[in-house]
Amino acid sequence: MDQTAFMIGFTIMSLASLAIYATGSKATPSQHHTLLHAAVPFIAATAYLAMAFGIGTLVKLDGSATYVARYIDWTFTTPILLASLVLLAFHERGKTGEVGGYLTAIIVLDVLMIETGLISSLVEAPIVKWMWYLWSCAAFLGVLYLLWVPLRALAMQRGDALGSAYGKNVTFLTVIWFLYPIVFLIGPEGLKIINDPASVWAILVMDVVAKVVYAFYAANNLESALRDHERRA
Ligand code: RET
């Protein structure tokens, strides 16, 4: 059951990586967005292949599984998705040291969120598990704060077209990212309200939306913002 989901994940992610690259813009300034978004499902395909073979799958004493490959995937893919949004907020702003500061801050918080989530999944003692879960949620709130407050203000300064593209992308990203802590909470790593196959299939659908659907949506918003920007210039 899980193996079918993992092989479907591998197939969708590898084909999507090629499709995002093939259809994405190769012209500056959007070419780096194409490369970033094509890299994300490529990494995910690798993780799904590992999970299909049971590589990195740890079964705990309570019988629940932690898919370490998934957390390694997220450790790399979530910073790439965030980097693409930070670059959009700083679009063609010229050389500014600020971009490095925001990238560092958001990536540190994001990686902390994933690793503390992994610890929470591995720990079985409830109080300790929920302490790490809350720590992960605190880091998640830090990521959302940076995206919605300072970075959104910077994107708005770039004019209506880019500001609205940033707004659409950040809204889509926030909604889909919120589902991850919820599925963790109700799944076998948390309260065990839903079983392992249900959480594997739910995360497969969420991963396809967060990585693939989002890539096409974000590229589309960026391209139409750039066209608008040029028309007005
Ligand atoms: C965990 C568990 C603990 C609490 C929180 C979590 C958040 C995870 C998120 C993952 C996003 C993954 C994506 C992957 C696809 O590209 C680690 C589940 C807050 C937000 C978008």
PDB file of N, CA, C and O in Angstrom, residues 152-215:
ATOM      1  N   ARG A 152       7.203  40.848   2.641  1.00  0.00           N
ATOM      2  CA  ARG A 152       6.028  41.299   1.885  1.00  0.00           C
ATOM      3  C   ARG A 152       6.118  42.810   1.651  1.00  0.00           C
ATOM      4  O   ARG A 152       5.837  43.302   0.558  1.00  0.00           O
ATOM      5  N   ALA A 153       6.582  43.530   2.687  1.00  0.00           N
ATOM      6  CA  ALA A 153       6.722  44.993   2.548  1.00  0.00           C
ATOM      7  C   ALA A 153       7.750  45.312   1.460  1.00  0.00           C
ATOM      8  O   ALA A 153       7.537  46.222   0.646  1.00  0.00           O
ATOM      9  N   LEU A 154       8.837  44.552   1.424  1.00  0.00           N
ATOM     10  CA  LEU A 154       9.860  44.790   0.392  1.00  0.00           C
ATOM     11  C   LEU A 154       9.294  44.526  -1.006  1.00  0.00           C
ATOM     12  O   LEU A 154       9.549  45.289  -1.942  1.00  0.00           O
ATOM     13  N   ALA A 155       8.510  43.434  -1.144  1.00  0.00           N
ATOM     14  CA  ALA A 155       7.937  43.095  -2.453  1.00  0.00           C
ATOM     15  C   ALA A 155       6.962  44.185  -2.908  1.00  0.00           C
ATOM     16  O   ALA A 155       6.943  44.557  -4.080  1.00  0.00           O
ATOM     17  N   MET A 156       6.192  44.734  -1.962  1.00  0.00           N
ATOM     18  CA  MET A 156       5.216  45.780  -2.299  1.00  0.00           C
ATOM     19  C   MET A 156       5.927  47.024  -2.831  1.00  0.00           C
ATOM     20  O   MET A 156       5.399  47.706  -3.707  1.00  0.00           O
ATOM     21  N   GLN A 157       7.125  47.297  -2.279  1.00  0.00           N
ATOM     22  CA  GLN A 157       7.869  48.482  -2.735  1.00  0.00           C
ATOM     23  C   GLN A 157       8.269  48.374  -4.202  1.00  0.00           C
ATOM     24  O   GLN A 157       8.609  49.357  -4.835  1.00  0.00           O
ATOM     25  N   ARG A 158       8.277  47.154  -4.747  1.00  0.00           N
ATOM     26  CA  ARG A 158       8.679  46.956  -6.142  1.00  0.00           C
ATOM     27  C   ARG A 158       7.550  47.262  -7.104  1.00  0.00           C
ATOM     28  O   ARG A 158       7.669  47.010  -8.302  1.00  0.00           O
ATOM     29  N   GLY A 159       6.439  47.727  -6.595  1.00  0.00           N
ATOM     30  CA  GLY A 159       5.320  48.071  -7.483  1.00  0.00           C
ATOM     31  C   GLY A 159       4.199  47.054  -7.379  1.00  0.00           C
ATOM     32  O   GLY A 159       4.385  45.974  -6.827  1.00  0.00           O
ATOM     33  N   ASP A 160       3.047  47.433  -7.960  1.00  0.00           N
ATOM     34  CA  ASP A 160       1.831  46.618  -7.837  1.00  0.00           C
ATOM     35  C   ASP A 160       1.982  45.220  -8.420  1.00  0.00           C
ATOM     36  O   ASP A 160       1.556  44.240  -7.825  1.00  0.00           O
ATOM     37  N   ALA A 161       2.584  45.138  -9.610  1.00  0.00           N
ATOM     38  CA  ALA A 161       2.636  43.851 -10.315  1.00  0.00           C
ATOM     39  C   ALA A 161       3.439  42.830  -9.514  1.00  0.00           C
ATOM     40  O   ALA A 161       2.955  41.725  -9.247  1.00  0.00           O
ATOM     41  N   LEU A 162       4.655  43.201  -9.117  1.00  0.00           N
ATOM     42  CA  LEU A 162       5.483  42.251  -8.369  1.00  0.00           C
ATOM     43  C   LEU A 162       4.933  42.006  -6.979  1.00  0.00           C
ATOM     44  O   LEU A 162       4.964  40.887  -6.471  1.00  0.00           O
ATOM     45  N   GLY A 163       4.410  43.071  -6.360  1.00  0.00           N
ATOM     46  CA  GLY A 163       3.815  42.938  -5.024  1.00  0.00           C
ATOM     47  C   GLY A 163       2.666  41.950  -5.054  1.00  0.00           C
ATOM     48  O   GLY A 163       2.545  41.103  -4.163  1.00  0.00           O
ATOM     49  N   SER A 164       1.835  42.010  -6.111  1.00  0.00           N
ATOM     50  CA  SER A 164       0.690  41.095  -6.128  1.00  0.00           C
ATOM     51  C   SER A 164       1.144  39.675  -6.454  1.00  0.00           C
ATOM     52  O   SER A 164       0.568  38.715  -5.925  1.00  0.00           O
ATOM     53  N   ALA A 165       2.160  39.502  -7.297  1.00  0.00           N
ATOM     54  CA  ALA A 165       2.688  38.143  -7.566  1.00  0.00           C
ATOM     55  C   ALA A 165       3.228  37.543  -6.265  1.00  0.00           C
ATOM     56  O   ALA A 165       2.946  36.385  -5.935  1.00  0.00           O
ATOM     57  N   TYR A 166       3.966  38.343  -5.511  1.00  0.00           N
ATOM     58  CA  TYR A 166       4.499  37.854  -4.226  1.00  0.00           C
ATOM     59  C   TYR A 166       3.338  37.473  -3.301  1.00  0.00           C
ATOM     60  O   TYR A 166       3.353  36.411  -2.674  1.00  0.00           O
ATOM     61  N   GLY A 167       2.322  38.339  -3.242  1.00  0.00           N
ATOM     62  CA  GLY A 167       1.165  38.102  -2.365  1.00  0.00           C
ATOM     63  C   GLY A 167       0.463  36.785  -2.707  1.00  0.00           C
ATOM     64  O   GLY A 167       0.125  36.006  -1.818  1.00  0.00           O
ATOM     65  N   LYS A 168       0.274  36.525  -4.016  1.00  0.00           N
ATOM     66  CA  LYS A 168      -0.402  35.288  -4.426  1.00  0.00           C
ATOM     67  C   LYS A 168       0.449  34.077  -4.049  1.00  0.00           C
ATOM     68  O   LYS A 168      -0.056  33.085  -3.518  1.00  0.00           O
ATOM     69  N   ASN A 169       1.755  34.151  -4.330  1.00  0.00           N
ATOM     70  CA  ASN A 169       2.622  33.001  -4.046  1.00  0.00           C
ATOM     71  C   ASN A 169       2.702  32.718  -2.544  1.00  0.00           C
ATOM     72  O   ASN A 169       2.650  31.572  -2.123  1.00  0.00           O
ATOM     73  N   VAL A 170       2.836  33.774  -1.755  1.00  0.00           N
ATOM     74  CA  VAL A 170       2.987  33.577  -0.307  1.00  0.00           C
ATOM     75  C   VAL A 170       1.676  33.034   0.302  1.00  0.00           C
ATOM     76  O   VAL A 170       1.712  32.232   1.239  1.00  0.00           O
ATOM     77  N   THR A 171       0.534  33.417  -0.266  1.00  0.00           N
ATOM     78  CA  THR A 171      -0.748  32.917   0.249  1.00  0.00           C
ATOM     79  C   THR A 171      -0.879  31.418  -0.041  1.00  0.00           C
ATOM     80  O   THR A 171      -1.199  30.621   0.853  1.00  0.00           O
ATOM     81  N   PHE A 172      -0.601  31.040  -1.285  1.00  0.00           N
ATOM     82  CA  PHE A 172      -0.664  29.621  -1.678  1.00  0.00           C
ATOM     83  C   PHE A 172       0.266  28.804  -0.784  1.00  0.00           C
ATOM     84  O   PHE A 172      -0.121  27.783  -0.200  1.00  0.00           O
ATOM     85  N   LEU A 173       1.520  29.286  -0.660  1.00  0.00           N
ATOM     86  CA  LEU A 173       2.519  28.552   0.133  1.00  0.00           C
ATOM     87  C   LEU A 173       2.079  28.397   1.590  1.00  0.00           C
ATOM     88  O   LEU A 173       2.162  27.309   2.163  1.00  0.00           O
ATOM     89  N   THR A 174       1.550  29.473   2.176  1.00  0.00           N
ATOM     90  CA  THR A 174       1.152  29.424   3.590  1.00  0.00           C
ATOM     91  C   THR A 174       0.042  28.395   3.812  1.00  0.00           C
ATOM     92  O   THR A 174       0.097  27.600   4.744  1.00  0.00           O
ATOM     93  N   VAL A 175      -0.971  28.405   2.933  1.00  0.00           N
ATOM     94  CA  VAL A 175      -2.107  27.493   3.109  1.00  0.00           C
ATOM     95  C   VAL A 175      -1.628  26.036   3.048  1.00  0.00           C
ATOM     96  O   VAL A 175      -1.943  25.233   3.929  1.00  0.00           O
ATOM     97  N   ILE A 176      -0.836  25.707   2.038  1.00  0.00           N
ATOM     98  CA  ILE A 176      -0.433  24.298   1.890  1.00  0.00           C
ATOM     99  C   ILE A 176       0.569  23.897   2.985  1.00  0.00           C
ATOM    100  O   ILE A 176       0.494  22.782   3.517  1.00  0.00           O
ATOM    101  N   TRP A 177       1.456  24.794   3.370  1.00  0.00           N
ATOM    102  CA  TRP A 177       2.440  24.444   4.421  1.00  0.00           C
ATOM    103  C   TRP A 177       1.755  24.193   5.769  1.00  0.00           C
ATOM    104  O   TRP A 177       2.224  23.405   6.559  1.00  0.00           O
ATOM    105  N   PHE A 178       0.638  24.887   6.025  1.00  0.00           N
ATOM    106  CA  PHE A 178      -0.067  24.714   7.303  1.00  0.00           C
ATOM    107  C   PHE A 178      -0.582  23.283   7.485  1.00  0.00           C
ATOM    108  O   PHE A 178      -0.768  22.816   8.608  1.00  0.00           O
ATOM    109  N   LEU A 179      -0.835  22.584   6.350  1.00  0.00           N
ATOM    110  CA  LEU A 179      -1.381  21.229   6.457  1.00  0.00           C
ATOM    111  C   LEU A 179      -0.357  20.238   7.028  1.00  0.00           C
ATOM    112  O   LEU A 179      -0.729  19.241   7.645  1.00  0.00           O
ATOM    113  N   TYR A 180       0.938  20.508   6.828  1.00  0.00           N
ATOM    114  CA  TYR A 180       1.961  19.551   7.286  1.00  0.00           C
ATOM    115  C   TYR A 180       1.929  19.341   8.808  1.00  0.00           C
ATOM    116  O   TYR A 180       1.865  18.190   9.255  1.00  0.00           O
ATOM    117  N   PRO A 181       1.984  20.419   9.626  1.00  0.00           N
ATOM    118  CA  PRO A 181       1.909  20.171  11.070  1.00  0.00           C
ATOM    119  C   PRO A 181       0.582  19.544  11.508  1.00  0.00           C
ATOM    120  O   PRO A 181       0.536  18.820  12.502  1.00  0.00           O
ATOM    121  N   ILE A 182      -0.495  19.797  10.731  1.00  0.00           N
ATOM    122  CA  ILE A 182      -1.794  19.214  11.096  1.00  0.00           C
ATOM    123  C   ILE A 182      -1.767  17.695  10.847  1.00  0.00           C
ATOM    124  O   ILE A 182      -2.173  16.907  11.706  1.00  0.00           O
ATOM    125  N   VAL A 183      -1.243  17.289   9.671  1.00  0.00           N
ATOM    126  CA  VAL A 183      -1.186  15.848   9.365  1.00  0.00           C
ATOM    127  C   VAL A 183      -0.240  15.140  10.339  1.00  0.00           C
ATOM    128  O   VAL A 183      -0.506  14.030  10.799  1.00  0.00           O
ATOM    129  N   PHE A 184       0.860  15.801  10.702  1.00  0.00           N
ATOM    130  CA  PHE A 184       1.783  15.227  11.703  1.00  0.00           C
ATOM    131  C   PHE A 184       1.035  15.034  13.029  1.00  0.00           C
ATOM    132  O   PHE A 184       1.100  13.981  13.665  1.00  0.00           O
ATOM    133  N   LEU A 185       0.285  16.083  13.413  1.00  0.00           N
ATOM    134  CA  LEU A 185      -0.419  16.056  14.701  1.00  0.00           C
ATOM    135  C   LEU A 185      -1.420  14.900  14.786  1.00  0.00           C
ATOM    136  O   LEU A 185      -1.465  14.173  15.782  1.00  0.00           O
ATOM    137  N   ILE A 186      -2.206  14.695  13.715  1.00  0.00           N
ATOM    138  CA  ILE A 186      -3.240  13.659  13.784  1.00  0.00           C
ATOM    139  C   ILE A 186      -2.731  12.295  13.326  1.00  0.00           C
ATOM    140  O   ILE A 186      -3.400  11.286  13.523  1.00  0.00           O
ATOM    141  N   GLY A 187      -1.548  12.258  12.706  1.00  0.00           N
ATOM    142  CA  GLY A 187      -1.025  11.012  12.142  1.00  0.00           C
ATOM    143  C   GLY A 187      -0.315  10.129  13.154  1.00  0.00           C
ATOM    144  O   GLY A 187      -0.301  10.422  14.365  1.00  0.00           O
ATOM    145  N   PRO A 188       0.293   9.023  12.659  1.00  0.00           N
ATOM    146  CA  PRO A 188       0.947   8.057  13.548  1.00  0.00           C
ATOM    147  C   PRO A 188       2.125   8.646  14.332  1.00  0.00           C
ATOM    148  O   PRO A 188       2.466   8.134  15.399  1.00  0.00           O
ATOM    149  N   GLU A 189       2.729   9.729  13.828  1.00  0.00           N
ATOM    150  CA  GLU A 189       3.832  10.352  14.571  1.00  0.00           C
ATOM    151  C   GLU A 189       3.319  11.198  15.738  1.00  0.00           C
ATOM    152  O   GLU A 189       4.084  11.631  16.589  1.00  0.00           O
ATOM    153  N   GLY A 190       2.000  11.472  15.744  1.00  0.00           N
ATOM    154  CA  GLY A 190       1.420  12.321  16.787  1.00  0.00           C
ATOM    155  C   GLY A 190       0.338  11.606  17.576  1.00  0.00           C
ATOM    156  O   GLY A 190       0.609  10.650  18.284  1.00  0.00           O
ATOM    157  N   LEU A 191      -0.924  12.068  17.369  1.00  0.00           N
ATOM    158  CA  LEU A 191      -2.032  11.533  18.180  1.00  0.00           C
ATOM    159  C   LEU A 191      -2.600  10.209  17.669  1.00  0.00           C
ATOM    160  O   LEU A 191      -3.491   9.640  18.301  1.00  0.00           O
ATOM    161  N   LYS A 192      -2.136   9.756  16.519  1.00  0.00           N
ATOM    162  CA  LYS A 192      -2.550   8.457  15.927  1.00  0.00           C
ATOM    163  C   LYS A 192      -4.047   8.394  15.645  1.00  0.00           C
ATOM    164  O   LYS A 192      -4.695   7.364  15.853  1.00  0.00           O
ATOM    165  N   ILE A 193      -4.625   9.503  15.198  1.00  0.00           N
ATOM    166  CA  ILE A 193      -6.050   9.505  14.827  1.00  0.00           C
ATOM    167  C   ILE A 193      -6.202   8.891  13.434  1.00  0.00           C
ATOM    168  O   ILE A 193      -7.161   8.183  13.162  1.00  0.00           O
ATOM    169  N   ILE A 194      -5.245   9.180  12.531  1.00  0.00           N
ATOM    170  CA  ILE A 194      -5.279   8.522  11.210  1.00  0.00           C
ATOM    171  C   ILE A 194      -4.089   7.562  11.142  1.00  0.00           C
ATOM    172  O   ILE A 194      -3.063   7.784  11.796  1.00  0.00           O
ATOM    173  N   ASN A 195      -4.231   6.498  10.331  1.00  0.00           N
ATOM    174  CA  ASN A 195      -3.172   5.482  10.293  1.00  0.00           C
ATOM    175  C   ASN A 195      -2.055   5.828   9.296  1.00  0.00           C
ATOM    176  O   ASN A 195      -2.125   6.833   8.586  1.00  0.00           O
ATOM    177  N   ASP A 196      -1.058   4.962   9.241  1.00  0.00           N
ATOM    178  CA  ASP A 196       0.117   5.223   8.402  1.00  0.00           C
ATOM    179  C   ASP A 196      -0.215   5.395   6.907  1.00  0.00           C
ATOM    180  O   ASP A 196       0.176   6.403   6.318  1.00  0.00           O
ATOM    181  N   PRO A 197      -0.966   4.457   6.278  1.00  0.00           N
ATOM    182  CA  PRO A 197      -1.257   4.675   4.853  1.00  0.00           C
ATOM    183  C   PRO A 197      -2.002   5.982   4.601  1.00  0.00           C
ATOM    184  O   PRO A 197      -1.696   6.692   3.634  1.00  0.00           O
ATOM    185  N   ALA A 198      -2.950   6.335   5.485  1.00  0.00           N
ATOM    186  CA  ALA A 198      -3.706   7.588   5.274  1.00  0.00           C
ATOM    187  C   ALA A 198      -2.756   8.781   5.305  1.00  0.00           C
ATOM    188  O   ALA A 198      -2.851   9.698   4.482  1.00  0.00           O
ATOM    189  N   SER A 199      -1.804   8.763   6.238  1.00  0.00           N
ATOM    190  CA  SER A 199      -0.903   9.920   6.312  1.00  0.00           C
ATOM    191  C   SER A 199       0.082   9.920   5.150  1.00  0.00           C
ATOM    192  O   SER A 199       0.423  10.973   4.613  1.00  0.00           O
ATOM    193  N   VAL A 200       0.512   8.731   4.695  1.00  0.00           N
ATOM    194  CA  VAL A 200       1.426   8.663   3.534  1.00  0.00           C
ATOM    195  C   VAL A 200       0.738   9.228   2.280  1.00  0.00           C
ATOM    196  O   VAL A 200       1.323  10.044   1.549  1.00  0.00           O
ATOM    197  N   TRP A 201      -0.529   8.820   2.044  1.00  0.00           N
ATOM    198  CA  TRP A 201      -1.241   9.325   0.855  1.00  0.00           C
ATOM    199  C   TRP A 201      -1.519  10.822   0.979  1.00  0.00           C
ATOM    200  O   TRP A 201      -1.397  11.572   0.009  1.00  0.00           O
ATOM    201  N   ALA A 202      -1.885  11.270   2.190  1.00  0.00           N
ATOM    202  CA  ALA A 202      -2.164  12.709   2.377  1.00  0.00           C
ATOM    203  C   ALA A 202      -0.905  13.522   2.084  1.00  0.00           C
ATOM    204  O   ALA A 202      -0.955  14.531   1.372  1.00  0.00           O
ATOM    205  N   ILE A 203       0.237  13.048   2.607  1.00  0.00           N
ATOM    206  CA  ILE A 203       1.478  13.813   2.391  1.00  0.00           C
ATOM    207  C   ILE A 203       1.903  13.765   0.919  1.00  0.00           C
ATOM    208  O   ILE A 203       2.420  14.751   0.383  1.00  0.00           O
ATOM    209  N   LEU A 204       1.599  12.649   0.242  1.00  0.00           N
ATOM    210  CA  LEU A 204       1.913  12.573  -1.195  1.00  0.00           C
ATOM    211  C   LEU A 204       1.150  13.671  -1.953  1.00  0.00           C
ATOM    212  O   LEU A 204       1.727  14.424  -2.740  1.00  0.00           O
ATOM    213  N   VAL A 205      -0.157  13.781  -1.665  1.00  0.00           N
ATOM    214  CA  VAL A 205      -0.965  14.805  -2.350  1.00  0.00           C
ATOM    215  C   VAL A 205      -0.439  16.202  -1.994  1.00  0.00           C
ATOM    216  O   VAL A 205      -0.245  17.064  -2.865  1.00  0.00           O
ATOM    217  N   MET A 206      -0.152  16.430  -0.694  1.00  0.00           N
ATOM    218  CA  MET A 206       0.353  17.747  -0.270  1.00  0.00           C
ATOM    219  C   MET A 206       1.686  18.065  -0.934  1.00  0.00           C
ATOM    220  O   MET A 206       1.934  19.193  -1.364  1.00  0.00           O
ATOM    221  N   ASP A 207       2.568  17.060  -1.018  1.00  0.00           N
ATOM    222  CA  ASP A 207       3.877  17.274  -1.653  1.00  0.00           C
ATOM    223  C   ASP A 207       3.723  17.664  -3.130  1.00  0.00           C
ATOM    224  O   ASP A 207       4.442  18.526  -3.630  1.00  0.00           O
ATOM    225  N   VAL A 208       2.771  17.003  -3.811  1.00  0.00           N
ATOM    226  CA  VAL A 208       2.565  17.333  -5.230  1.00  0.00           C
ATOM    227  C   VAL A 208       2.047  18.776  -5.351  1.00  0.00           C
ATOM    228  O   VAL A 208       2.502  19.547  -6.197  1.00  0.00           O
ATOM    229  N   VAL A 209       1.151  19.162  -4.454  1.00  0.00           N
ATOM    230  CA  VAL A 209       0.624  20.540  -4.510  1.00  0.00           C
ATOM    231  C   VAL A 209       1.723  21.541  -4.140  1.00  0.00           C
ATOM    232  O   VAL A 209       1.953  22.535  -4.838  1.00  0.00           O
ATOM    233  N   ALA A 210       2.458  21.277  -3.041  1.00  0.00           N
ATOM    234  CA  ALA A 210       3.453  22.242  -2.540  1.00  0.00           C
ATOM    235  C   ALA A 210       4.667  22.373  -3.454  1.00  0.00           C
ATOM    236  O   ALA A 210       5.320  23.418  -3.479  1.00  0.00           O
ATOM    237  N   LYS A 211       4.964  21.308  -4.199  1.00  0.00           N
ATOM    238  CA  LYS A 211       6.174  21.346  -5.030  1.00  0.00           C
ATOM    239  C   LYS A 211       5.863  21.549  -6.502  1.00  0.00           C
ATOM    240  O   LYS A 211       6.545  22.320  -7.183  1.00  0.00           O
ATOM    241  N   VAL A 212       4.852  20.819  -7.023  1.00  0.00           N
ATOM    242  CA  VAL A 212       4.614  20.825  -8.474  1.00  0.00           C
ATOM    243  C   VAL A 212       3.565  21.867  -8.868  1.00  0.00           C
ATOM    244  O   VAL A 212       3.850  22.766  -9.665  1.00  0.00           O
ATOM    245  N   VAL A 213       2.373  21.765  -8.271  1.00  0.00           N
ATOM    246  CA  VAL A 213       1.320  22.737  -8.618  1.00  0.00           C
ATOM    247  C   VAL A 213       1.840  24.143  -8.298  1.00  0.00           C
ATOM    248  O   VAL A 213       1.711  25.073  -9.097  1.00  0.00           O
ATOM    249  N   TYR A 214       2.478  24.276  -7.141  1.00  0.00           N
ATOM    250  CA  TYR A 214       3.011  25.587  -6.736  1.00  0.00           C
ATOM    251  C   TYR A 214       4.038  26.109  -7.744  1.00  0.00           C
ATOM    252  O   TYR A 214       4.052  27.304  -8.046  1.00  0.00           O
ATOM    253  N   ALA A 215       4.892  25.228  -8.277  1.00  0.00           N
ATOM    254  CA  ALA A 215       5.940  25.665  -9.229  1.00  0.00           C
ATOM    255  C   ALA A 215       5.300  26.315 -10.454  1.00  0.00           C
ATOM    256  O   ALA A 215       5.736  27.383 -10.901  1.00  0.00           O
TER     257      ALA A 215
END
